[in-house]
Amino acid sequence: MPRSPKPDATMATTRTEAYTDAVFAIAATLLVLDLTADSIGKIDSDGQLWQALGDMSQNIVGFVISFWLLSMLWVIHLRQFRDIVRVDTVLLWLNNARLLFIVLIPFTTSLAADYFDWYAGRMLLPINFFFAALFGHLSWRWAASRGGHLLRDQPESETRLVGLGGLAAVICGGIAAGVSPWIGSWGFLAYWFSGPITTLLARITRTPEGQDAAPGGAPPHAG
């Protein structure tokens, strides 16, 4: 169905996408700063080097996990802005809120590596990812509201599927944050279930006639 005309108060997405991509790239680059040879110290043998690398295992694992999850959030952002063709003030600030938590990821990753024995050290990184995913999902929900007022013309089933994928990431983030006080970084395994959760949500939210519901729970348009 044709979308409603784009409001005059909206802008093209070019600069928003460029800024967002730059923030993601900087955050991903900053993650590696904790992995430096300076922390190894003086080495006199291969055995000492392997031992020093083993002592850095917590930092290495934290880097890999955070880089993987950060890449997942960037893929979600990429898919969203494939379909978002205009931005308004609300979407800009929702996106900025997401980026606030994106730039915090290197800091909370270092906390998880250096202070894993403390609750705050284990919890702040998954909580960080949860809010990054949440504001990403809220950005999409706003763009898809009002009949998809900021989206390109497309079948509503596609709009709904992207939204459900973002919601699944939020659910996984909530699970990871909830179990982090007890199992720490193992809680991030919840993100592996993002695909099945998306499929489950798609089945649960189907209308009785088997048609997809429109974004926000509204019934599909007729015709």
Short mmCIF file of C-alpha atoms in Angstrom, two decimals, residues 18-192:
data_model
loop_
_atom_site.label_atom_id
_atom_site.label_comp_id
_atom_site.label_asym_id
_atom_site.label_seq_id
_atom_site.Cartn_x
_atom_site.Cartn_y
_atom_site.Cartn_z
CA ALA A 18 27.34 8.61 7.91
CA TYR A 19 27.47 9.82 11.51
CA THR A 20 26.08 6.54 12.88
CA ASP A 21 28.49 4.42 10.84
CA ALA A 22 31.41 6.55 12.06
CA VAL A 23 30.41 6.09 15.71
CA PHE A 24 30.11 2.32 15.26
CA ALA A 25 33.51 2.22 13.55
CA ILE A 26 35.20 4.27 16.27
CA ALA A 27 33.66 2.14 19.03
CA ALA A 28 34.82 -1.05 17.31
CA THR A 29 38.34 0.36 16.94
CA LEU A 30 38.53 1.48 20.58
CA LEU A 31 37.74 -2.06 21.70
CA VAL A 32 41.20 -3.23 20.69
CA LEU A 33 43.05 -0.65 22.81
CA ASP A 34 43.00 -2.99 25.82
CA LEU A 35 44.93 -5.55 23.76
CA THR A 36 48.44 -4.10 23.65
CA ALA A 37 51.87 -5.68 23.91
CA ASP A 38 52.74 -3.19 26.65
CA SER A 39 50.79 -5.26 29.16
CA ILE A 40 52.89 -8.35 28.43
CA GLY A 41 56.15 -6.94 29.77
CA LYS A 42 59.62 -8.45 29.39
CA ILE A 43 59.65 -11.91 27.81
CA ASP A 44 62.62 -14.30 27.82
CA SER A 45 61.10 -17.43 26.31
CA ASP A 46 58.22 -18.80 24.28
CA GLY A 47 56.76 -20.29 27.44
CA GLN A 48 56.66 -16.90 29.14
CA LEU A 49 54.97 -15.37 26.09
CA TRP A 50 52.29 -18.05 26.01
CA GLN A 51 51.76 -17.59 29.74
CA ALA A 52 51.42 -13.83 29.33
CA LEU A 53 48.91 -14.30 26.52
CA GLY A 54 46.98 -16.70 28.71
CA ASP A 55 46.86 -14.07 31.43
CA MET A 56 45.20 -11.76 28.87
CA SER A 57 42.51 -14.31 28.04
CA GLN A 58 39.77 -12.40 29.85
CA ASN A 59 40.56 -9.27 27.80
CA ILE A 60 40.68 -11.26 24.56
CA VAL A 61 37.36 -12.99 25.24
CA GLY A 62 35.77 -9.65 26.15
CA PHE A 63 37.06 -8.09 22.93
CA VAL A 64 35.71 -10.92 20.76
CA ILE A 65 32.29 -10.91 22.44
CA SER A 66 31.90 -7.13 22.28
CA PHE A 67 33.09 -6.92 18.68
CA TRP A 68 30.65 -9.65 17.64
CA LEU A 69 27.69 -8.04 19.42
CA LEU A 70 28.65 -4.56 18.19
CA SER A 71 28.76 -5.95 14.64
CA MET A 72 25.32 -7.49 15.17
CA LEU A 73 23.90 -4.14 16.26
CA TRP A 74 25.50 -2.48 13.22
CA VAL A 75 23.88 -5.08 10.93
CA ILE A 76 20.51 -4.28 12.53
CA HIS A 77 21.17 -0.57 11.96
CA LEU A 78 22.11 -1.28 8.34
CA ARG A 79 18.91 -3.20 7.72
CA GLN A 80 16.83 -0.47 9.33
CA PHE A 81 18.29 2.30 7.21
CA ARG A 82 17.85 0.22 4.10
CA ASP A 83 14.14 0.92 4.56
CA ILE A 84 14.19 4.26 6.44
CA VAL A 85 14.24 7.00 3.81
CA ARG A 86 13.60 10.08 5.96
CA VAL A 87 14.48 11.17 9.49
CA ASP A 88 12.77 13.64 11.82
CA THR A 89 13.73 15.17 15.15
CA VAL A 90 12.35 12.28 17.20
CA LEU A 91 14.20 9.67 15.18
CA LEU A 92 17.42 11.69 15.33
CA TRP A 93 17.36 11.77 19.12
CA LEU A 94 16.37 8.12 19.45
CA ASN A 95 19.33 7.29 17.22
CA ASN A 96 21.58 9.55 19.30
CA ALA A 97 20.45 7.71 22.44
CA ARG A 98 21.45 4.43 20.79
CA LEU A 99 24.86 5.91 19.92
CA LEU A 100 25.35 7.02 23.52
CA PHE A 101 25.34 3.37 24.56
CA ILE A 102 27.40 2.33 21.53
CA VAL A 103 30.29 4.63 22.51
CA LEU A 104 30.16 3.28 26.08
CA ILE A 105 30.80 -0.29 24.93
CA PRO A 106 34.64 -0.07 24.98
CA PHE A 107 34.49 1.22 28.57
CA THR A 108 32.07 -1.42 29.85
CA THR A 109 34.04 -4.10 27.99
CA SER A 110 37.18 -3.10 29.90
CA LEU A 111 35.20 -3.20 33.16
CA ALA A 112 34.01 -6.73 32.37
CA ALA A 113 37.59 -7.85 31.72
CA ASP A 114 39.29 -6.15 34.66
CA TYR A 115 36.57 -6.36 37.34
CA PHE A 116 34.78 -9.59 36.49
CA ASP A 117 34.78 -10.69 40.16
CA TRP A 118 32.42 -7.83 41.05
CA TYR A 119 28.73 -7.63 40.20
CA ALA A 120 29.10 -4.26 38.48
CA GLY A 121 31.92 -5.60 36.34
CA ARG A 122 29.78 -8.50 35.17
CA MET A 123 26.53 -6.59 34.74
CA LEU A 124 27.34 -3.26 33.11
CA LEU A 125 28.39 -4.65 29.71
CA PRO A 126 25.20 -6.69 29.11
CA ILE A 127 23.12 -3.79 30.45
CA ASN A 128 24.97 -1.53 28.00
CA PHE A 129 24.11 -3.80 25.07
CA PHE A 130 20.50 -4.08 26.24
CA PHE A 131 19.96 -0.31 26.08
CA ALA A 132 21.77 -0.04 22.74
CA ALA A 133 19.43 -2.68 21.31
CA LEU A 134 16.39 -1.09 22.98
CA PHE A 135 16.95 2.36 21.48
CA GLY A 136 17.66 0.78 18.11
CA HIS A 137 14.30 -0.97 18.29
CA LEU A 138 12.53 2.20 19.45
CA SER A 139 14.04 4.03 16.48
CA TRP A 140 12.52 1.49 14.13
CA ARG A 141 9.16 1.54 15.92
CA TRP A 142 8.98 5.30 15.51
CA ALA A 143 9.93 5.16 11.83
CA ALA A 144 7.31 2.46 11.21
CA SER A 145 4.54 4.27 13.12
CA ARG A 146 1.86 6.44 11.50
CA GLY A 147 1.63 4.07 8.57
CA GLY A 148 5.40 3.95 8.09
CA HIS A 149 5.79 7.71 7.77
CA LEU A 150 9.60 7.52 7.54
CA LEU A 151 9.89 4.31 5.52
CA ARG A 152 10.11 3.53 1.86
CA ASP A 153 7.07 1.93 0.23
CA GLN A 154 7.21 -1.80 0.91
CA PRO A 155 4.97 -4.68 1.99
CA GLU A 156 3.92 -4.31 5.60
CA SER A 157 5.06 -7.89 6.27
CA GLU A 158 8.67 -6.82 5.56
CA THR A 159 8.32 -3.83 7.89
CA ARG A 160 6.95 -6.06 10.60
CA LEU A 161 9.71 -8.66 10.23
CA VAL A 162 12.47 -6.07 10.68
CA GLY A 163 10.70 -4.78 13.77
CA LEU A 164 10.40 -8.28 15.22
CA GLY A 165 14.12 -8.88 14.63
CA GLY A 166 14.94 -5.77 16.64
CA LEU A 167 12.52 -6.82 19.38
CA ALA A 168 14.17 -10.24 19.55
CA ALA A 169 17.55 -8.55 20.09
CA VAL A 170 16.05 -6.54 22.97
CA ILE A 171 14.63 -9.72 24.54
CA CYS A 172 17.99 -11.48 24.22
CA GLY A 173 19.71 -8.44 25.73
CA GLY A 174 17.31 -8.47 28.65
CA ILE A 175 17.98 -12.16 29.27
CA ALA A 176 21.75 -11.62 29.10
CA ALA A 177 21.55 -8.71 31.54
CA GLY A 178 19.26 -10.65 33.88
CA VAL A 179 21.54 -13.67 34.22
CA SER A 180 24.86 -11.77 34.14
CA PRO A 181 25.24 -11.49 37.95
CA TRP A 182 25.53 -15.28 38.12
CA ILE A 183 27.11 -16.39 34.85
CA GLY A 184 28.73 -13.22 33.52
CA SER A 185 29.67 -13.24 29.84
CA TRP A 186 28.09 -16.65 29.31
CA GLY A 187 24.79 -14.78 29.35
CA PHE A 188 25.61 -13.38 25.91
CA LEU A 189 24.84 -16.83 24.51
CA ALA A 190 21.22 -15.67 24.69
CA TYR A 191 21.87 -13.68 21.50
CA TRP A 192 22.30 -16.95 19.61
#
